[in-house]
GROMACS .gro file of C-alpha atoms in nm:
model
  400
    1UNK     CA    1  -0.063  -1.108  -1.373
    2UNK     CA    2  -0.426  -1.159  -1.366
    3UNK     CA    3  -0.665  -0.858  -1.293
    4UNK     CA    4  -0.845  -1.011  -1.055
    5UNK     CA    5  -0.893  -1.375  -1.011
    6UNK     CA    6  -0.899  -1.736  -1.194
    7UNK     CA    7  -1.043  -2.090  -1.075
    8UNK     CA    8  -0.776  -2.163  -0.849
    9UNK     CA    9  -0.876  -1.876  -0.612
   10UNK     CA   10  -1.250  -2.031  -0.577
   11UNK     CA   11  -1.089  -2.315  -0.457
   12UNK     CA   12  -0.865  -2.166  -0.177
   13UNK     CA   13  -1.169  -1.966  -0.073
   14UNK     CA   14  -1.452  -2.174   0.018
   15UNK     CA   15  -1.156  -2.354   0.272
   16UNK     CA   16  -1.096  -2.040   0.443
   17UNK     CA   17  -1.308  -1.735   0.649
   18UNK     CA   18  -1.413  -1.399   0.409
   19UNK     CA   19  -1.689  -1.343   0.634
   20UNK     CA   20  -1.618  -0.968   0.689
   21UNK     CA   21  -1.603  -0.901   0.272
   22UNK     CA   22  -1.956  -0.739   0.275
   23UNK     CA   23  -2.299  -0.681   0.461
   24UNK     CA   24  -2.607  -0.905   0.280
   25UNK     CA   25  -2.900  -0.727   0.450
   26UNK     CA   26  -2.986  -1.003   0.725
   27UNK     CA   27  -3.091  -0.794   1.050
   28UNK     CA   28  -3.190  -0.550   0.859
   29UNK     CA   29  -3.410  -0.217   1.004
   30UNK     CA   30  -3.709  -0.123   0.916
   31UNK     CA   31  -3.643   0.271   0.789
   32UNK     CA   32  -3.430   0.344   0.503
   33UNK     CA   33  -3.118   0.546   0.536
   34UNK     CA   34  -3.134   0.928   0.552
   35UNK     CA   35  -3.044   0.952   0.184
   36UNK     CA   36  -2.934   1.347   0.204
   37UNK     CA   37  -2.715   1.282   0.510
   38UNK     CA   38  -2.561   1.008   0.343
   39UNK     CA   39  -2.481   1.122   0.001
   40UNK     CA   40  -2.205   1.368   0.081
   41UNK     CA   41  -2.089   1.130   0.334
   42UNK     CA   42  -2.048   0.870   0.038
   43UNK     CA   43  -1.904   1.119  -0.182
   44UNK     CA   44  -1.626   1.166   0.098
   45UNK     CA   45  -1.553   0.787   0.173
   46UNK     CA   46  -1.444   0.844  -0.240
   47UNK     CA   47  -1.222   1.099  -0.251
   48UNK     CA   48  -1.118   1.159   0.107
   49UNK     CA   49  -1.093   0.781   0.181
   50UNK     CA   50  -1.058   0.554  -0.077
   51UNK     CA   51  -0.835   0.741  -0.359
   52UNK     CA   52  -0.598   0.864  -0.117
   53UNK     CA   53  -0.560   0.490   0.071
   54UNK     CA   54  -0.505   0.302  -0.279
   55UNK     CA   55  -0.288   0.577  -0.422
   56UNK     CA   56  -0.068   0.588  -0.084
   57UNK     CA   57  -0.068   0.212  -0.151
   58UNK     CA   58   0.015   0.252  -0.535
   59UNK     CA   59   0.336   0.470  -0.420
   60UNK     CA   60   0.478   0.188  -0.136
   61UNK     CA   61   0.409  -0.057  -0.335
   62UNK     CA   62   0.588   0.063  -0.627
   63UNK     CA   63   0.908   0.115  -0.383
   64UNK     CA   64   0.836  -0.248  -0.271
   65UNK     CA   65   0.912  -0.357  -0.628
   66UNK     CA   66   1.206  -0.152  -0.704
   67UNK     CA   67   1.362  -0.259  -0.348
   68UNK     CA   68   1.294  -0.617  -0.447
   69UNK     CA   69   1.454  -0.600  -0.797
   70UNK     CA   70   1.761  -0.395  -0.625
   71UNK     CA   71   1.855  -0.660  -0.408
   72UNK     CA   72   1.754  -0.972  -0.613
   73UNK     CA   73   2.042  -0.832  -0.894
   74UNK     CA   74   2.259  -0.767  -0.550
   75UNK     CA   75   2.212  -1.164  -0.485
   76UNK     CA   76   2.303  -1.232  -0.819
   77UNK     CA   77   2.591  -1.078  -0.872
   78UNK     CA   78   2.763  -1.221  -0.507
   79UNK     CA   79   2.863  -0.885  -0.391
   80UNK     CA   80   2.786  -0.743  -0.065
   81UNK     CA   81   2.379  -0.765  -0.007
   82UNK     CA   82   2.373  -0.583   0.346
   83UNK     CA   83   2.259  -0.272   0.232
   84UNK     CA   84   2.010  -0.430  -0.050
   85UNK     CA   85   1.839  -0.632   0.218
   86UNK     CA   86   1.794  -0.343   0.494
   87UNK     CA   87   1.646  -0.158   0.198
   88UNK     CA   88   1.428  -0.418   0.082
   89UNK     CA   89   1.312  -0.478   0.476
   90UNK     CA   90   1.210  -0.098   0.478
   91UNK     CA   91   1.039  -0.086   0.183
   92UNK     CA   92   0.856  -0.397   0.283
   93UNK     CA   93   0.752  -0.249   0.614
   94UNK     CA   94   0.624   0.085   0.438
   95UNK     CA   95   0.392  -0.086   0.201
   96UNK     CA   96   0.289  -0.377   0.476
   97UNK     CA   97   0.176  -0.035   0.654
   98UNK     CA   98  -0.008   0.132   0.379
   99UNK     CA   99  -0.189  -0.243   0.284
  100UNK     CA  100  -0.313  -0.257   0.662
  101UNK     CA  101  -0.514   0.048   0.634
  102UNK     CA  102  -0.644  -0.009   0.296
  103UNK     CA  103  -0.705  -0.414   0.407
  104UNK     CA  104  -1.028  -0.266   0.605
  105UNK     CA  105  -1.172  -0.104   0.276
  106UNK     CA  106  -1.282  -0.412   0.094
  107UNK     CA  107  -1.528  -0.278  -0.125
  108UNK     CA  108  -1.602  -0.343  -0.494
  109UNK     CA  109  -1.300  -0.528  -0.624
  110UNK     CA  110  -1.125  -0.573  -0.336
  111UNK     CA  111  -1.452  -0.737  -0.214
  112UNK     CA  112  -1.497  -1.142  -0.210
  113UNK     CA  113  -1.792  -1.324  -0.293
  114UNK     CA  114  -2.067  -1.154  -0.096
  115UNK     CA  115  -1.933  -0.771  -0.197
  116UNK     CA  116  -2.106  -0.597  -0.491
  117UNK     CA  117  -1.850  -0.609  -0.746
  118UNK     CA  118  -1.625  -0.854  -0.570
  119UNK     CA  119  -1.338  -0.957  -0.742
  120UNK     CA  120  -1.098  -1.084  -0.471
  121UNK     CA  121  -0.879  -0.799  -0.519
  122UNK     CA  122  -0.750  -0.859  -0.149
  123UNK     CA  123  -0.665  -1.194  -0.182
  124UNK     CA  124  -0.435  -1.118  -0.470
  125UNK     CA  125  -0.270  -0.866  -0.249
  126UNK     CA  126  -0.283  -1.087   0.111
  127UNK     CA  127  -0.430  -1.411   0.170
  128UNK     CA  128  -0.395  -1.400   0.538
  129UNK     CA  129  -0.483  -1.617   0.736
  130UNK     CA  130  -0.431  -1.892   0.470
  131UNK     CA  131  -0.062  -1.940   0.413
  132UNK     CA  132   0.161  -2.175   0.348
  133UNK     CA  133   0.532  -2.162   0.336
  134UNK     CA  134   0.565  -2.488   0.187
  135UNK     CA  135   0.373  -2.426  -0.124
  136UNK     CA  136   0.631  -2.136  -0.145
  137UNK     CA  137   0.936  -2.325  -0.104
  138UNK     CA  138   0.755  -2.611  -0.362
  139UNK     CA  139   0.719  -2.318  -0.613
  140UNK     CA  140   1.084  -2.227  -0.544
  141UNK     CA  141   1.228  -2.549  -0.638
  142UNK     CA  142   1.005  -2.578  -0.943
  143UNK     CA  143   1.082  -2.210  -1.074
  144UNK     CA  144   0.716  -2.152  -1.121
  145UNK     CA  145   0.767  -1.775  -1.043
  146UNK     CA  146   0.962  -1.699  -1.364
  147UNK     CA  147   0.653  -1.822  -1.546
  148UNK     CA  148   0.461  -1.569  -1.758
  149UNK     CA  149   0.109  -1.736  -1.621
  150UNK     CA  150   0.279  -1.815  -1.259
  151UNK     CA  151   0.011  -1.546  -1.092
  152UNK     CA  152  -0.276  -1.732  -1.327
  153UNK     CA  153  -0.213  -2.072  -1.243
  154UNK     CA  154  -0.093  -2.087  -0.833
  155UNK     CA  155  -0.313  -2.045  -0.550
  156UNK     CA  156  -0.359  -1.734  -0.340
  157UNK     CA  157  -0.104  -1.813  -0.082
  158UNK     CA  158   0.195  -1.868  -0.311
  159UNK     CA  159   0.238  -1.484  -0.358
  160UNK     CA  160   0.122  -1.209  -0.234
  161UNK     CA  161   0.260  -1.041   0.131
  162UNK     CA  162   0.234  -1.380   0.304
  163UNK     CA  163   0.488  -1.532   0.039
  164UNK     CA  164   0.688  -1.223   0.044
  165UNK     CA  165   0.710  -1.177   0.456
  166UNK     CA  166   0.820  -1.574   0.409
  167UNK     CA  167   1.092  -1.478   0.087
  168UNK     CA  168   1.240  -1.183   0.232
  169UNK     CA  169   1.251  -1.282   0.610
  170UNK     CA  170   1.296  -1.670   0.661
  171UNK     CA  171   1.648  -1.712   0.862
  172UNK     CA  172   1.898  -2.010   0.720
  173UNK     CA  173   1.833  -2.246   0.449
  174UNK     CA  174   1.544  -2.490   0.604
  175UNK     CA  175   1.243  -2.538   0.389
  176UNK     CA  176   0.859  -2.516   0.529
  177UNK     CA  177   0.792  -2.864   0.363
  178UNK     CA  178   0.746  -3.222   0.572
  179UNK     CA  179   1.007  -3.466   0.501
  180UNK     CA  180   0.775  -3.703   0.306
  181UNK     CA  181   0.696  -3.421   0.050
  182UNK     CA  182   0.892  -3.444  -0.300
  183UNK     CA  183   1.093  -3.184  -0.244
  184UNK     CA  184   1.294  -3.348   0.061
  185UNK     CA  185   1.189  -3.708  -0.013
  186UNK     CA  186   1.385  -3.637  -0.354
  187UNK     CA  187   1.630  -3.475  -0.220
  188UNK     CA  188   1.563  -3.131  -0.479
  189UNK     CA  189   1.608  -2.928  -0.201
  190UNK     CA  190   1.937  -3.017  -0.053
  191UNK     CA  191   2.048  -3.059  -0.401
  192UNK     CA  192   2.004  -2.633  -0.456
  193UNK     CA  193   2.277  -2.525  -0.188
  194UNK     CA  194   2.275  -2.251   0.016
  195UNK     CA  195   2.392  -2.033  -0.225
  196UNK     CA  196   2.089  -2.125  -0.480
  197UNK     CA  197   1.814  -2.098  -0.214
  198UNK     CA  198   1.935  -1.758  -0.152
  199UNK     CA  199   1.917  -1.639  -0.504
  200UNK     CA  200   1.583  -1.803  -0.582
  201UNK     CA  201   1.440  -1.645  -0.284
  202UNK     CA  202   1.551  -1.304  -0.369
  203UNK     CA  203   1.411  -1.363  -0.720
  204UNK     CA  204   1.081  -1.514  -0.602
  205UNK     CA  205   1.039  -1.213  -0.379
  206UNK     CA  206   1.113  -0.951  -0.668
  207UNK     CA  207   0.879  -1.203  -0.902
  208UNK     CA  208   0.621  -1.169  -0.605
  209UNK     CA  209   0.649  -0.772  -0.580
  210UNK     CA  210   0.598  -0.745  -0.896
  211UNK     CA  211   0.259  -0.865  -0.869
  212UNK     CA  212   0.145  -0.680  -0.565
  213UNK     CA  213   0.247  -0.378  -0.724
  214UNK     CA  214   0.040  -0.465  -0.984
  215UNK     CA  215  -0.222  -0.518  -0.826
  216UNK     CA  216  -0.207  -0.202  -0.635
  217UNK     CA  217  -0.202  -0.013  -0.958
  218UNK     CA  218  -0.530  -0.188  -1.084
  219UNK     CA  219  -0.711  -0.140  -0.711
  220UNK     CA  220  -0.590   0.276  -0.711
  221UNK     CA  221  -0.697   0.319  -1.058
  222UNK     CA  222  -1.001   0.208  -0.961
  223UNK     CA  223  -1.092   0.434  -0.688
  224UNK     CA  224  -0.886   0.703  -0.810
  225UNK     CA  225  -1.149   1.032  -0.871
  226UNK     CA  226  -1.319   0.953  -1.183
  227UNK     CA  227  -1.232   0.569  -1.163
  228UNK     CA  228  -1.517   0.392  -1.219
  229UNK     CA  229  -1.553   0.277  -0.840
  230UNK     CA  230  -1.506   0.588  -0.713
  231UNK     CA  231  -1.781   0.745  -0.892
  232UNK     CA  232  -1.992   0.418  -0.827
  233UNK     CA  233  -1.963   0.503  -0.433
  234UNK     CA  234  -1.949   0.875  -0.527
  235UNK     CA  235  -2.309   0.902  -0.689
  236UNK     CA  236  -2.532   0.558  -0.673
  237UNK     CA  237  -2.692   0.455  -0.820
  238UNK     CA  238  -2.478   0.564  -1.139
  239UNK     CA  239  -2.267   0.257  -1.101
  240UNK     CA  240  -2.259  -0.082  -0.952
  241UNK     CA  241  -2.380   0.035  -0.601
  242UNK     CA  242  -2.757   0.045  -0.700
  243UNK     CA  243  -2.877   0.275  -0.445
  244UNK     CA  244  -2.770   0.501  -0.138
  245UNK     CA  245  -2.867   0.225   0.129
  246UNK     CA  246  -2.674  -0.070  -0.031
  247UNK     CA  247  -2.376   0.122  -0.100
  248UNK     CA  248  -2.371   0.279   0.291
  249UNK     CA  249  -2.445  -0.107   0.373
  250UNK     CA  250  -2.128  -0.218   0.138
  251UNK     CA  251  -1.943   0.063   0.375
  252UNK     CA  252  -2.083  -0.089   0.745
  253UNK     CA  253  -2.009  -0.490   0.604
  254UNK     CA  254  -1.619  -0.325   0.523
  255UNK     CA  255  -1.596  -0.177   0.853
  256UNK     CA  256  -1.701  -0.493   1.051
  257UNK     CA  257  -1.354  -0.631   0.914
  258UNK     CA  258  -1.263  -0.504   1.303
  259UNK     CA  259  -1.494  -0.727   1.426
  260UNK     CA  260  -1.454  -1.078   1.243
  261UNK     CA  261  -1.054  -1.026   1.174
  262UNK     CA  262  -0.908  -0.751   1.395
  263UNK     CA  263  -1.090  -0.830   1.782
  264UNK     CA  264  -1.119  -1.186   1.684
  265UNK     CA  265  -0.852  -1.372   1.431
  266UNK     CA  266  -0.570  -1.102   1.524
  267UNK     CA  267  -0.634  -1.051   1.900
  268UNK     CA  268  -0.853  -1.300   2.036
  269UNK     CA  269  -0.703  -1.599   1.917
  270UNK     CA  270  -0.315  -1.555   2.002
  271UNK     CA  271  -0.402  -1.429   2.354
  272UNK     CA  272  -0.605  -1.791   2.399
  273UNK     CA  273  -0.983  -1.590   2.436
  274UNK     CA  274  -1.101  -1.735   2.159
  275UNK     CA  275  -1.039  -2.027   1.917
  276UNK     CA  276  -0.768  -2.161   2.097
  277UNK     CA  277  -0.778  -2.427   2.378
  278UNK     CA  278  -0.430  -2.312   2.524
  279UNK     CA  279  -0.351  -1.998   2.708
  280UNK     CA  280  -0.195  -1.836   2.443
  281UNK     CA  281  -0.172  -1.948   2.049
  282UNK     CA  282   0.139  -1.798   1.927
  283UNK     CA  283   0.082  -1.979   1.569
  284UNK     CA  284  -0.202  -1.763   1.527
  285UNK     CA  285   0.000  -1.481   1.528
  286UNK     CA  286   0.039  -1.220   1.216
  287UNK     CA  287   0.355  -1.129   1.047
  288UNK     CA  288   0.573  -1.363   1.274
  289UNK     CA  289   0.848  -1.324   1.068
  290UNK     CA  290   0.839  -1.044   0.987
  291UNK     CA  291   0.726  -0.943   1.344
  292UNK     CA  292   0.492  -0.628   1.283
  293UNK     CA  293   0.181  -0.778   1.440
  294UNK     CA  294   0.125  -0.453   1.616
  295UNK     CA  295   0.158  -0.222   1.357
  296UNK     CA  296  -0.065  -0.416   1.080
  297UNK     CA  297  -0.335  -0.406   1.388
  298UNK     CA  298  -0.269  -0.005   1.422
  299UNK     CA  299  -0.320   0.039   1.061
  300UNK     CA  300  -0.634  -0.166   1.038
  301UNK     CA  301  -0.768   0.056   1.352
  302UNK     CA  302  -0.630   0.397   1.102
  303UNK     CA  303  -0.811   0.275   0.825
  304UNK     CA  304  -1.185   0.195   1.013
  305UNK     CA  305  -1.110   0.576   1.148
  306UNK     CA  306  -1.092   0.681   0.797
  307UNK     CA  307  -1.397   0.518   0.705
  308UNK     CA  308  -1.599   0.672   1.005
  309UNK     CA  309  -1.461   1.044   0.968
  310UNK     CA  310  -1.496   1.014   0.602
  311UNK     CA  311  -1.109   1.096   0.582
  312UNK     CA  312  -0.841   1.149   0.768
  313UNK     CA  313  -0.945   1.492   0.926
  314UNK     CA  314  -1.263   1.445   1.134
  315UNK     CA  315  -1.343   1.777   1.131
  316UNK     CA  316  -1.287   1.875   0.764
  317UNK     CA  317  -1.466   1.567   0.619
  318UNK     CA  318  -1.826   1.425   0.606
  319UNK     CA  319  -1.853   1.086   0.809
  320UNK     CA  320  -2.067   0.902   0.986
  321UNK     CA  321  -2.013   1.047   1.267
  322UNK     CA  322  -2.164   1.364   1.071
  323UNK     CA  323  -2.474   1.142   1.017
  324UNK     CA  324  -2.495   1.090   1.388
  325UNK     CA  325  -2.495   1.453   1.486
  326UNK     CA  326  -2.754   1.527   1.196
  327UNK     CA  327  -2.966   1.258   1.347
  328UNK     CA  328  -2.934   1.404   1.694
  329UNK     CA  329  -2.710   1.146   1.801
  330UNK     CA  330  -2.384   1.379   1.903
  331UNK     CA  331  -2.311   1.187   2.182
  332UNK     CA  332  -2.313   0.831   2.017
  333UNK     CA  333  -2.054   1.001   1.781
  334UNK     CA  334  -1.832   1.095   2.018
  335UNK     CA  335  -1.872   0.784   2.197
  336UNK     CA  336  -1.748   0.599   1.910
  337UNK     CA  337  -1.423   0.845   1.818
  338UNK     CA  338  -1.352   0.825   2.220
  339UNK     CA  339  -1.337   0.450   2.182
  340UNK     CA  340  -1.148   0.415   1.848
  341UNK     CA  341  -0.889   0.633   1.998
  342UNK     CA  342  -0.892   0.402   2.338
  343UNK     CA  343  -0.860   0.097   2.077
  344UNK     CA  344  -0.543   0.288   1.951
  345UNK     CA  345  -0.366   0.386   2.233
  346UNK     CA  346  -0.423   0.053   2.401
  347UNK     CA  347  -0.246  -0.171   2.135
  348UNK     CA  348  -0.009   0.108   2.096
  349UNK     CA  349   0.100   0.052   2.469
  350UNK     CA  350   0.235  -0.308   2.381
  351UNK     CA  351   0.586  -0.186   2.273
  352UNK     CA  352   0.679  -0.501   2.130
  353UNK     CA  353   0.591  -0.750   1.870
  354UNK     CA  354   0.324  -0.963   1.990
  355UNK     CA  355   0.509  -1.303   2.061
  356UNK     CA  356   0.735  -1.173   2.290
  357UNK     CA  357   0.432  -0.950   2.452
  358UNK     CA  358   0.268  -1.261   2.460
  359UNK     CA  359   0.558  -1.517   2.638
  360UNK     CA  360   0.638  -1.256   2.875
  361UNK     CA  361   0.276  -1.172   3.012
  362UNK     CA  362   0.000  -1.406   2.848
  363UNK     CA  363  -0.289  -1.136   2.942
  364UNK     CA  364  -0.092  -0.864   2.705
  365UNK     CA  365  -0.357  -0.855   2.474
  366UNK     CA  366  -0.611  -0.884   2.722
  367UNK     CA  367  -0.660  -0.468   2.754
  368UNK     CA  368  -0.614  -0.479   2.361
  369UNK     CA  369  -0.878  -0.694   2.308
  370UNK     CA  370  -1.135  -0.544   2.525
  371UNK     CA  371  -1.081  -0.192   2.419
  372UNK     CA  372  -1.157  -0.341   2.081
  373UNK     CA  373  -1.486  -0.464   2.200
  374UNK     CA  374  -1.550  -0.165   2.310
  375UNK     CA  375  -1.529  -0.021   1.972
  376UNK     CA  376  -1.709  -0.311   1.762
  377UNK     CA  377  -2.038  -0.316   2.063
  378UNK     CA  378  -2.092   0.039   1.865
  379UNK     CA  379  -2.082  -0.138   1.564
  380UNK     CA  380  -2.294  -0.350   1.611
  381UNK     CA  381  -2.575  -0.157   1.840
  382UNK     CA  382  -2.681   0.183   1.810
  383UNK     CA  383  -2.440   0.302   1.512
  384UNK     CA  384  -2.640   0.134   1.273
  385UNK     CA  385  -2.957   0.127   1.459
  386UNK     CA  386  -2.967   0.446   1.439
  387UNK     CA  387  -2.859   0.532   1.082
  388UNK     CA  388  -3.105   0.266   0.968
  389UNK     CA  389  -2.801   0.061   0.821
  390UNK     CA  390  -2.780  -0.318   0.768
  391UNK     CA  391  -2.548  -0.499   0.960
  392UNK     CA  392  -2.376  -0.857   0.793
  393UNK     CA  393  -2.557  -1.147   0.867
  394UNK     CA  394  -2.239  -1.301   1.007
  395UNK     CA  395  -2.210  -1.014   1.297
  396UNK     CA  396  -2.597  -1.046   1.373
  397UNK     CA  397  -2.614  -1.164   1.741
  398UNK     CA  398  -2.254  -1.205   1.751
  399UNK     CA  399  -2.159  -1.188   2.101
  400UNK     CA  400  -1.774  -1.038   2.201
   0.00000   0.00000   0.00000
């Protein structure tokens, strides 16, 4: 598998959103960041934040692949797949998990364009909110996934989770494709059997595990301590983060991903506030199959947390919330940990996956969503203000 990306991903990405990969400057204050207040904060974000997220990552993922393998030889060898597939499922919704809190920490090569050292890590990982099942079920036909350049040659959203959720949890033996595409209009499909489609899948989604794994072995290595990211973040301007206030502004531009993806693409548009002309948009939903909409939301709100306290212990790390006290600003920090945790207990309150929150009371996400807000208004007012940090252009005079 590729490191990081080829030709076809610059393709697949100028058709799609990656506007919360990085901060650019635009809106930018006129003081400079309190270098000493920041440095141990950065030197946190390293080793408190970023190491332990990738390597927790590293570990699920590697379960992920074994899982897959397990039950693709269970397929293949016709015997009873029951306990292959719950296994697979679990290991699936372990590393979905530990992706969703690393999937707000797109810096350096997880980055896209915009990000200082950007290498599209994420995409190789999870395309979302470009996918397409019938690309998948194209490159099943074709066998493109036992290819030794498969990963090189296909675009983002033929692998990755958003293949896999489709591989391991599409019901029955329909394809995603219309009927005037080759593989119906040819009649390739039918031609497999149900027996076929079932082994294929299984050995697409080991294929496809494979190269997640992968790539979560590349992305830990890199921030693991003494990676060469980590001690880029760790110390600028000894690496690619040339000084203290781009690499704090690489940080902020990461942490927006609540903003542009979380309030907006993951809440806003399913419950019909935004983007969607109906009252509710249940194809904008995430994970549908696999129906953990709610938990990849929870882990996106765990990781922004972790970026904030500088680690998963608030009161043993140095965060930005440090950097407000130090500033005099005790209250703003506060303010903001008192409305991440309001974010988190709100979505945790919708006990079930978001479709059927959604059908049975269109306003679910309503209290969701505005908690949220709540949380990203701080983001984008007095946090940075404050701290003399540089907002992304694309969140400058956003409006909620």
């Amino acid at each position: 598998m590729k490191t990081f990306r080829s030709s076809v991903h610059w393709a697949i990405v100028a058709a799609t959103v990656t506007a919360w990969a990085c901060a650019d400057g635009a809106g930018a204050p006129s003081a400079a960041v309190d270098e000493d207040a920041a440095r141990p904060v950065l030197r946190s974000l390293a080793n408190n934040v970023l190491a332990p997220t990738y390597a927790e990552f590293q570990t699920a993922a590697d379960a992920l692949e074994v899982g897959a393998s397990a039950h693709a030889e269970a397929v293949a060898s016709g015997g009873d797949t029951a306990a292959s597939d719950a296994a697979l499922r679990e290991a699936y919704a372990a590393a979905w998990v530990a992706w969703q809190r690393a999937e707000v920490m797109q810096l350096g090569p997880a980055a896209g364009a915009k990000g200082v050292g950007g290498a599209f890590g994420r995409d190789e990982v999870y395309s979302w909110p470009l996918v397409n099942p019938c690309r998948v079920d194209q490159e099943l036909v074709a066998l493109s996934y036992t290819g030794s350049d498969f990963f090189e040659g296909q675009p983002v959203n033929a692998y990755g989770f958003d293949a896999l959720e489709y591989l391991v949890f599409a019901e029955g033996t329909d394809n995603a494709c219309a009927p005037q595409l080759q593989i119906n209009a040819d009649g390739g499909w039918d031609a497999l059997g149900e027996e076929t489609i079932r082994e294929r899948r299984a050995a697409y989604a080991a294929a496809v595990a494979g190269g997640i794994a992968e790539q979560a072995a590349t992305l830990a290595q890199a921030w693991a301590t003494g990676g060469v990211w980590n001690s880029a973040l760790a110390d600028p301007p000894s690496g690619a983060f040339e000084t203290v206030q781009i690499a704090v502004d690489e940080v902020l531009g990461a942490m927006f991903y609540v903003d542009k993806v979380l309030k907006d693409a993951k809440l806003a548009r399913p419950a019909g506030i935004l983007g969607c002309t109906a009252d509710i948009c249940l194809d904008g939903i995430e994970a549908p199959l696999s129906r953990r909409s709610g938990e990849a939301v929870l882990a996106n709100l765990e990781g922004f947390s972790r970026l904030y306290h500088g680690g998963s212990d608030p009161a043993a790390h140095d965060g930005f919330d440090d950097m407000l006290r130090a500033a005099g600003e005790g209250a703003l920090a506060d303010e903001i940990t008192a409305d991440i945790d309001a974010a988190i207990a709100a979505l945790s309150a919708i006990d079930e996956p978001f479709a059927d929150a959604l059908t049975a009371d269109p306003a679910a996400l309503d209290a969701a969503h505005a908690a949220v807000a709540e949380l990203t208004d701080d983001l984008k007012g007095d946090f940075p203000a404050v701290l003399a940090l540089n907002i992304p252009s694309e969140a400058a005079g956003d409006a909620d």
